[in-house]
Coordinates of C-alpha atoms and ligand atoms in Angstrom, one line a residue:
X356 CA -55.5 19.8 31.4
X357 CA -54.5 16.5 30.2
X358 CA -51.0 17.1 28.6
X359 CA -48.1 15.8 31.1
X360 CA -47.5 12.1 31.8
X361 CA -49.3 10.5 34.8
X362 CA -46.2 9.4 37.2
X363 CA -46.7 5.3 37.9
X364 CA -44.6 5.3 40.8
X365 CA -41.5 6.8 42.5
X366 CA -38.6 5.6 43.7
X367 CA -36.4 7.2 46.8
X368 CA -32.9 6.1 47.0
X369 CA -31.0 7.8 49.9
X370 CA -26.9 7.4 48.9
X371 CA -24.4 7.8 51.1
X372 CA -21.3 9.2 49.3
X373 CA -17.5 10.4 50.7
X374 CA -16.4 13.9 50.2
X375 CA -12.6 13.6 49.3
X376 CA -12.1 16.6 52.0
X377 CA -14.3 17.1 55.0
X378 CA -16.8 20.5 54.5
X379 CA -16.6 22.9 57.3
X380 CA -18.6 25.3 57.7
X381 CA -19.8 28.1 60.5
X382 CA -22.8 24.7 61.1
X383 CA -21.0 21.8 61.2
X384 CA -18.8 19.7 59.1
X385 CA -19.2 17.2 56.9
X386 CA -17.1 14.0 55.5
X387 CA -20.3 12.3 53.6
X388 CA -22.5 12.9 51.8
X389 CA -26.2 12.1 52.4
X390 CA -28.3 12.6 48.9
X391 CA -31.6 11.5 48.5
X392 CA -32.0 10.6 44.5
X393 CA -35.6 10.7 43.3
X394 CA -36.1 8.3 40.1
X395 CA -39.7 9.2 38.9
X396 CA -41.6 6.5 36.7
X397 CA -44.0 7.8 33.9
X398 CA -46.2 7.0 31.2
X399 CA -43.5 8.4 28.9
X400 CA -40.3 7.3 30.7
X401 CA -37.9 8.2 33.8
X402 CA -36.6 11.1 35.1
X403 CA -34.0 12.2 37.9
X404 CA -34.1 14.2 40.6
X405 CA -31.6 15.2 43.7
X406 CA -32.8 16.6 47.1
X407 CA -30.3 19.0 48.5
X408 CA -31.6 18.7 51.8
X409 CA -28.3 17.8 54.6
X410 CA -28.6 15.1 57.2
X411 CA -28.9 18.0 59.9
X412 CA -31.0 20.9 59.9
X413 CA -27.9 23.4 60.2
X414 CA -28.2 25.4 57.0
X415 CA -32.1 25.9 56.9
X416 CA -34.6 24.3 58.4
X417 CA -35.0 21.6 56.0
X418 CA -33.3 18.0 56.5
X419 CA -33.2 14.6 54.9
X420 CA -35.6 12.7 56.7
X421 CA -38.1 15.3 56.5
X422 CA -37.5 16.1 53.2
X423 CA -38.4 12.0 52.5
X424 CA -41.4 11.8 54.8
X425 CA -43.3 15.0 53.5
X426 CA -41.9 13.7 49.6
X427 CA -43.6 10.1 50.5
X428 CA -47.0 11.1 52.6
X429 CA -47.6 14.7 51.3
X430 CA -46.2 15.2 48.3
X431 CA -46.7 12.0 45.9
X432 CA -50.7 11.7 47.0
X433 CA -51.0 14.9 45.3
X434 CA -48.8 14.5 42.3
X435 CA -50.1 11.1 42.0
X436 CA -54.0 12.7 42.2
X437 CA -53.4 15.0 39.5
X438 CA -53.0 12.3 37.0
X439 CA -52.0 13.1 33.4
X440 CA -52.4 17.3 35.0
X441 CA -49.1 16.6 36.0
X442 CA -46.2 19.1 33.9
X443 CA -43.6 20.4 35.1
X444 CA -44.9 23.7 34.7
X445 CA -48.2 22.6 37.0
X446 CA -46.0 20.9 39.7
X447 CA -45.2 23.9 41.6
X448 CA -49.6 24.7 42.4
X449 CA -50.4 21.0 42.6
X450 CA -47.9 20.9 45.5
X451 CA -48.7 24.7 46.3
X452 CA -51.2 23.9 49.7
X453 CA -48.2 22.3 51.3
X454 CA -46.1 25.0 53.0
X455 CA -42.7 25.3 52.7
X456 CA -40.2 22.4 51.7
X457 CA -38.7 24.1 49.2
X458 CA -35.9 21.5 48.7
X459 CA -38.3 18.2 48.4
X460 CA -40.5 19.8 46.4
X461 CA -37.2 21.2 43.6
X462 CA -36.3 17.3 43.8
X463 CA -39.6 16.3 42.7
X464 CA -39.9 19.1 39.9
X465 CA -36.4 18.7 38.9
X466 CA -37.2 14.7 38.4
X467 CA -40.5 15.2 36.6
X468 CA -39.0 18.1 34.2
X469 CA -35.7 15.7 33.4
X470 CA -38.9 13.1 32.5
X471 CA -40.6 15.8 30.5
X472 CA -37.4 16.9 28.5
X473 CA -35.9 13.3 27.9
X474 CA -38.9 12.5 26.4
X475 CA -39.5 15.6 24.5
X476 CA -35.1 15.3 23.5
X477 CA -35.0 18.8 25.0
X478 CA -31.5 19.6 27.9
X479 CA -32.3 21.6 30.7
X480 CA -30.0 24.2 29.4
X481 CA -32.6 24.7 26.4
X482 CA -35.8 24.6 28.4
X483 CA -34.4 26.4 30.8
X484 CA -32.9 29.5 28.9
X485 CA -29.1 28.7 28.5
X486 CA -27.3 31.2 26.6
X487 CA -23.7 29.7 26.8
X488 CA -21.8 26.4 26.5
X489 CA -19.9 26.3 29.2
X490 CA -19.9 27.9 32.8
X491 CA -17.2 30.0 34.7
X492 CA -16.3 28.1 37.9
X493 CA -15.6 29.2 41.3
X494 CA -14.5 26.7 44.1
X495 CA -16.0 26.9 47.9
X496 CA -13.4 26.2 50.2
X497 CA -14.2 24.9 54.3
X498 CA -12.9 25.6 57.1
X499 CA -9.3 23.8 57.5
X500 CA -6.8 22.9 60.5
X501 CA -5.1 26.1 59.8
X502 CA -4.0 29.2 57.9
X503 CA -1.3 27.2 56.4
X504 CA -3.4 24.1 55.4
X505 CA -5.9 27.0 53.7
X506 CA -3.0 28.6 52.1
X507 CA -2.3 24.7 50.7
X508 CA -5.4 23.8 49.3
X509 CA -6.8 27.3 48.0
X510 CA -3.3 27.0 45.9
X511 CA -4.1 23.4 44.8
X512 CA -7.8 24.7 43.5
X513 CA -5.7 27.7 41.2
X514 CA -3.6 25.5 40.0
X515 CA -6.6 23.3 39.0
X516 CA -7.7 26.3 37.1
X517 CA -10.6 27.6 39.5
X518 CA -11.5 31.4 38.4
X519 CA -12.7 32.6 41.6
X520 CA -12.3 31.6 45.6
X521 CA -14.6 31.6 48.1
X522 CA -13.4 31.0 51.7
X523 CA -16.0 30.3 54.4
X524 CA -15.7 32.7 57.1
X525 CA -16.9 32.4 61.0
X526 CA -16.0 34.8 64.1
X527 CA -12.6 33.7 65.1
X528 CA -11.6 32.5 61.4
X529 CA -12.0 35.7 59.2
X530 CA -9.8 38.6 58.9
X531 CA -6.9 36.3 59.5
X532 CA -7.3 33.5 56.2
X533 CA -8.6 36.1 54.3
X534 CA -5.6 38.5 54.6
X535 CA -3.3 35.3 54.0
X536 CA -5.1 34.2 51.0
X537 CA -5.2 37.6 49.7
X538 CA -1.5 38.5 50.6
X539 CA -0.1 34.7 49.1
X540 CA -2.7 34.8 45.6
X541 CA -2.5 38.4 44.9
X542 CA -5.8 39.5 42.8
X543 CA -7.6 37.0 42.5
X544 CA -11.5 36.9 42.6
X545 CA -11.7 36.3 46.5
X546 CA -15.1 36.0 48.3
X547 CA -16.3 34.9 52.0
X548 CA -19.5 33.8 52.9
X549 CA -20.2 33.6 56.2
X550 CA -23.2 31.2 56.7
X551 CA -24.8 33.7 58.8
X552 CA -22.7 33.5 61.9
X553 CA -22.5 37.1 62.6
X554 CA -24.4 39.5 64.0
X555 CA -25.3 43.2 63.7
X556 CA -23.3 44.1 66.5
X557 CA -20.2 42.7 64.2
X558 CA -20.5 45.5 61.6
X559 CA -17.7 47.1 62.3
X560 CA -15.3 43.9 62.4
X561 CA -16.8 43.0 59.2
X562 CA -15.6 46.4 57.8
X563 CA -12.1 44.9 58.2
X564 CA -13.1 43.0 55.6
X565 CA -13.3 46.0 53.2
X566 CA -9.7 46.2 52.7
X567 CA -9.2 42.9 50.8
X568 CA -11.6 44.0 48.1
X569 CA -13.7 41.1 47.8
X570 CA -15.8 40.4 45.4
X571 CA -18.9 40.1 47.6
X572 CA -19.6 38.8 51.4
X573 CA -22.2 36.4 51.2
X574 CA -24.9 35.6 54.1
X575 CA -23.7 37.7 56.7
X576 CA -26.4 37.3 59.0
X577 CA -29.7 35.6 60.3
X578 CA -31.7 34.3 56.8
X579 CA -34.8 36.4 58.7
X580 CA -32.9 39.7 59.1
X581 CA -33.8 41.4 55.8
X582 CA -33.3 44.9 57.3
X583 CA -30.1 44.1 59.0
X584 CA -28.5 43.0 55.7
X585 CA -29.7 46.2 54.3
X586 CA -28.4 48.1 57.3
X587 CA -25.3 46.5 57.1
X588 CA -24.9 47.3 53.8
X589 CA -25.3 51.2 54.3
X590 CA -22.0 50.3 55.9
X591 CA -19.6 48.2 53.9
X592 CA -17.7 48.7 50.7
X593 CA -18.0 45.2 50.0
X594 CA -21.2 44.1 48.2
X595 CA -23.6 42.0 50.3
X596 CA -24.7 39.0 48.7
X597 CA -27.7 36.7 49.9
X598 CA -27.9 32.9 50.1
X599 CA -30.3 31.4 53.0
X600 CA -32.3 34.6 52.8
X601 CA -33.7 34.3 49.4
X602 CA -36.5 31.9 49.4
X603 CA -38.2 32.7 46.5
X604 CA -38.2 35.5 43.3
X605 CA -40.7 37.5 45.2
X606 CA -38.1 37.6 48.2
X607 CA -35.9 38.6 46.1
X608 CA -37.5 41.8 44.5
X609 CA -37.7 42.0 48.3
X610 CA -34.5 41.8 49.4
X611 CA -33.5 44.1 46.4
X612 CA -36.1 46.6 47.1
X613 CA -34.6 47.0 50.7
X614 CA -30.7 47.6 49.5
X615 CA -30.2 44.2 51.8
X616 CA -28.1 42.7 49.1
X617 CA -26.5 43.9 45.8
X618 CA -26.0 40.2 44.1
X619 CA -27.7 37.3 44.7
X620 CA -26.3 33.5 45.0
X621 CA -29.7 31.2 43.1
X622 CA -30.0 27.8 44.3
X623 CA -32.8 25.7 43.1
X624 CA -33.5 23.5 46.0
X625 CA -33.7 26.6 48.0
X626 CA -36.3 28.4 46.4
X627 CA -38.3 25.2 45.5
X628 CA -37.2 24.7 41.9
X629 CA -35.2 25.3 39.5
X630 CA -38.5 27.1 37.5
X631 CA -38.3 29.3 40.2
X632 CA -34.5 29.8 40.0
X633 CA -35.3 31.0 36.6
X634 CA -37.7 33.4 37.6
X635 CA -34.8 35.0 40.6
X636 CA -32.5 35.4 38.0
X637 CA -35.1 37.1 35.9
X638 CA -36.1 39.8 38.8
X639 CA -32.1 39.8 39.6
X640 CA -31.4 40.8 36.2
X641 CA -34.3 43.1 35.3
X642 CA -32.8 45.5 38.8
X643 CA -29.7 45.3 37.0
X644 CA -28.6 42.4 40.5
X645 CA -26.1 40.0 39.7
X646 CA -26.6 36.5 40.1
X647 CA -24.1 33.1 40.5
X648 CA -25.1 29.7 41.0
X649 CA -24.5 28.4 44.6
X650 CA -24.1 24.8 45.5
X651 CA -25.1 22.4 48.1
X652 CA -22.4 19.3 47.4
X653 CA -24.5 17.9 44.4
X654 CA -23.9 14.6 42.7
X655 CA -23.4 14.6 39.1
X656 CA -27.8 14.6 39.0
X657 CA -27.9 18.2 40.5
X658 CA -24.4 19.4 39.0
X659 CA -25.8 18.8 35.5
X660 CA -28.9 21.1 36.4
X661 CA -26.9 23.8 38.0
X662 CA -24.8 24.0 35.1
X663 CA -27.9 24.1 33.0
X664 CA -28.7 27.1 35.3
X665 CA -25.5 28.5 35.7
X666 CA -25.5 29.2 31.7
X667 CA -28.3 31.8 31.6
X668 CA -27.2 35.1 30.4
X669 CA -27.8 37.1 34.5
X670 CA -25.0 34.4 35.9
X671 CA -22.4 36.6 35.4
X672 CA -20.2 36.0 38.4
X673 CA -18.5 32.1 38.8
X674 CA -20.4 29.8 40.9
X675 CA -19.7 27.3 43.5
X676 CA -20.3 24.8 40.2
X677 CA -16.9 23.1 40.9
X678 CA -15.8 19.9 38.9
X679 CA -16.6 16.0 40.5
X680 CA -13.2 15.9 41.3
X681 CA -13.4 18.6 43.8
X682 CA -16.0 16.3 46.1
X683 CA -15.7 12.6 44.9
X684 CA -13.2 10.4 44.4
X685 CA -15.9 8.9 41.9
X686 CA -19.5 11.0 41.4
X687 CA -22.6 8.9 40.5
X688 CA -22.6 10.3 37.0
X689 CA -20.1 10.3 34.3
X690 CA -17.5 13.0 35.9
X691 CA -17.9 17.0 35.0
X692 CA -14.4 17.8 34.1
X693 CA -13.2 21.4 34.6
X694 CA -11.6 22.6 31.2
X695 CA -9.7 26.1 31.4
X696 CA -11.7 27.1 34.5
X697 CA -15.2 26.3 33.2
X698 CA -17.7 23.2 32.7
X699 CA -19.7 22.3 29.8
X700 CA -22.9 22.1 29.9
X701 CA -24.9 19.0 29.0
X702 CA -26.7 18.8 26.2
X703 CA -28.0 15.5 25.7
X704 CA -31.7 15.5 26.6
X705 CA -32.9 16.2 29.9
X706 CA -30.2 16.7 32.4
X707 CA -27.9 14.8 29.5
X708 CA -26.2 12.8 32.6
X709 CA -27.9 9.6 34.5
X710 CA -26.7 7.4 37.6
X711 CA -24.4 4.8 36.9
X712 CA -26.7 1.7 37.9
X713 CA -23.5 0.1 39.6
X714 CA -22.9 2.4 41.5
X715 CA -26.3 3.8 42.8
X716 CA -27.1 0.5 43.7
X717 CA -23.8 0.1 45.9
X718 CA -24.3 3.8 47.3
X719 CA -27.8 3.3 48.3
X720 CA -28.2 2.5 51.8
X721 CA -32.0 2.6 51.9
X722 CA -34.3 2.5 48.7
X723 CA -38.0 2.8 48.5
X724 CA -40.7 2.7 45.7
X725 CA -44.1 4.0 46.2
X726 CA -46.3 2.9 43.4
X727 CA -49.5 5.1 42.1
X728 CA -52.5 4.4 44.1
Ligands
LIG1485 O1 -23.7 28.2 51.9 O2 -23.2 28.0 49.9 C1 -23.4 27.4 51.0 C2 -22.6 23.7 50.9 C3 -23.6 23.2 51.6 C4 -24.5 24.1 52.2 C5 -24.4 25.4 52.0 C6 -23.4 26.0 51.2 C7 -22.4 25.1 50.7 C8 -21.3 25.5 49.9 C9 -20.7 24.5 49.0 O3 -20.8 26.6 50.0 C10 -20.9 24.8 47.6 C11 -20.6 23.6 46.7 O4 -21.5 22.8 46.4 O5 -19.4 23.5 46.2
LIG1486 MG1 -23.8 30.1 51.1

């Protein structure tokens, strides 16, 4: 196999970037953002990559320095060894002996399939199976000071045109915002996702949730606890959704096979790729399971590819694909402007978008190159 372009070297930029709002979540908050952006270096040009991995192990187990140490020592000897074997399409087995790291390994296969696709002239929304131009958007909302600050800035995100709210939930801040939200807004597509706070034992307070017909309740509990979900489940109106849980397509027939969850939430870095994201929306949708694209604070890099994603004929519920504005006073890319609710998707080759040189070079607090052997 002698088709893909040999990589020459690969840099590792980690950028530190300010969220206009702090995140809060059931793990922790965050006011900055920690990226680590990938530029690979082939025989037939560049490409860009995002790692999705957090500063903190809090959502999975995965975190930034990791994510950079097994990407430098573990990862690039292997890509590097398998020479002009190196597609897109191969990266996933060449890198298939090291286990886990699901999110360095989608930063590396996003970066070599943008270098791929940029020099083929392809988008990711082509290669990747897009079927519309733009994308429905939902917005993910923190956890604020209080009710009334909620209340604020869920009715800021509406106004902004936002087609769908979700509201992260944790034991002590649930039932409360989400009746206030529900009772100020009226119907609008409402959802909670609870970061897998609760427990088991909580099914019955979760129940409450119920009677503010939600669109789904994502994550409820531990990422390990497929049976639980699907117990859970047996009990609630509301239709369980899965995030940290769903590792990988085969995890998902899974997780579908066991009634844990009746929708799933697809994030690339999560399940190792966004060839792999494909292939969950493509057991999602052949059980008849909807899918929406989930988000993990992306730059413009890894916006450009959700949205790609995001426009494949299963994602029929808005995702947590929000506009720059919603996280950056600037975003490394050219901005992704929300039109009427939605995004466009790129369609300029490869992920149509690339890092303002300025500004990646201000933002970068530590860059490394590692050159082919
Ligand atoms: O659970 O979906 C999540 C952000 C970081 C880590 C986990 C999650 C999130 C979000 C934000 O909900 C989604 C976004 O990028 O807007
Ligand atoms: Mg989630």
């Amino acid at each position: 196999m002698a088709d893909g372009a040999a990589l020459t070297a690969v840099e590792l930029h980690r950028v530190e970037i300010p969220l206009v709002t702090p995140f809060r979540t059931s793990f922790g908050t965050q006011s900055v953002r920690t990226a680590l952006v990938l530029r690979v270096r082939t025989e037939r040009g560049d490409g860009w990559g995002e790692c999705v991995a957090e500063l903190e192990p809090l959502y999975s187990s995965e975190f930034l320095d990791a994510a950079e140490l097994v990407i430098a020592d573990h990862l690039l000897p292997r890509l590097f060894a398998a020479g002009r074997g190196l597609t897109a399409d191969a990266l996933a087995g060449v890198l298939a002996s090291v286990k886990g790291h699901r999110m360095a390994k989608a930063a590396l296969e996003m970066a070599v399939l943008d270098a791929e696709l940029r020099a083929e002239g392809v988008s990711f929304g082509a290669r990747l199976g897009a079927v519309r131009t733009a994308v429905d958007c939902g917005v993910s909302v923190g956890i604020p000071e209080s009710v009334e600050a909620l209340v604020e800035l869920v009715g800021r995100y509406l106004a902004q045109g936002y087609r769908r709210v979700k509201l992260k939930i944790e034991p002590g801040w649930d039932l409360e915002p989400v009746r206030a939200v529900r009772e100020r807004f009226g119907g609008i597509a409402l959802q909670v996702d609870a970061n897998a706070a609760y427990t088991l034992a909580d099914a019955e307070h979760l129940r409450a949730l119920d009677a503010f017909e939600l669109v789904l309740i994502e994550q409820p509990l531990p990422e390990d606890d497929l049976r639980g979900h699907a117990e859970l489940a047996a009990r609630l109106r509301t239709p369980l959704c899965l995030d940290e849980s769903i590792t990988s397509a085969r995890v998902a027939a899974e997780a579908i096979s066991v009634g844990a969850c009746s929708i799933v939430n697809v994030k690339a870095g999560r399940v190792g790729g966004y060839l792999e994201a494909v292939r969950v929306h493509d057991v999602c949708r052949a059980a008849g399971v909807a899918v929406w694209c989930g988000g993990m604070l992306e730059t413009g890099l890894g916006r450009a590819a959700n949205v790609a994603l995001a426009a494949l004929p299963g994602f029929t519920l808005p995702g947590d694909t929000s506009a720059s504005e919603r996280y950056w006073v600037q975003d490394l890319t050219d901005p992704f402007v929300l039109h009427d609710g939605r995004l466009a998707v790129p369609t300029g080759p490869g992920l149509g978008v690339e890092p303002d040189p300025d500004r990646l070079r201000a933002w970068t607090t530590v860059r490394r190159s590692v050159p082919a052997p």
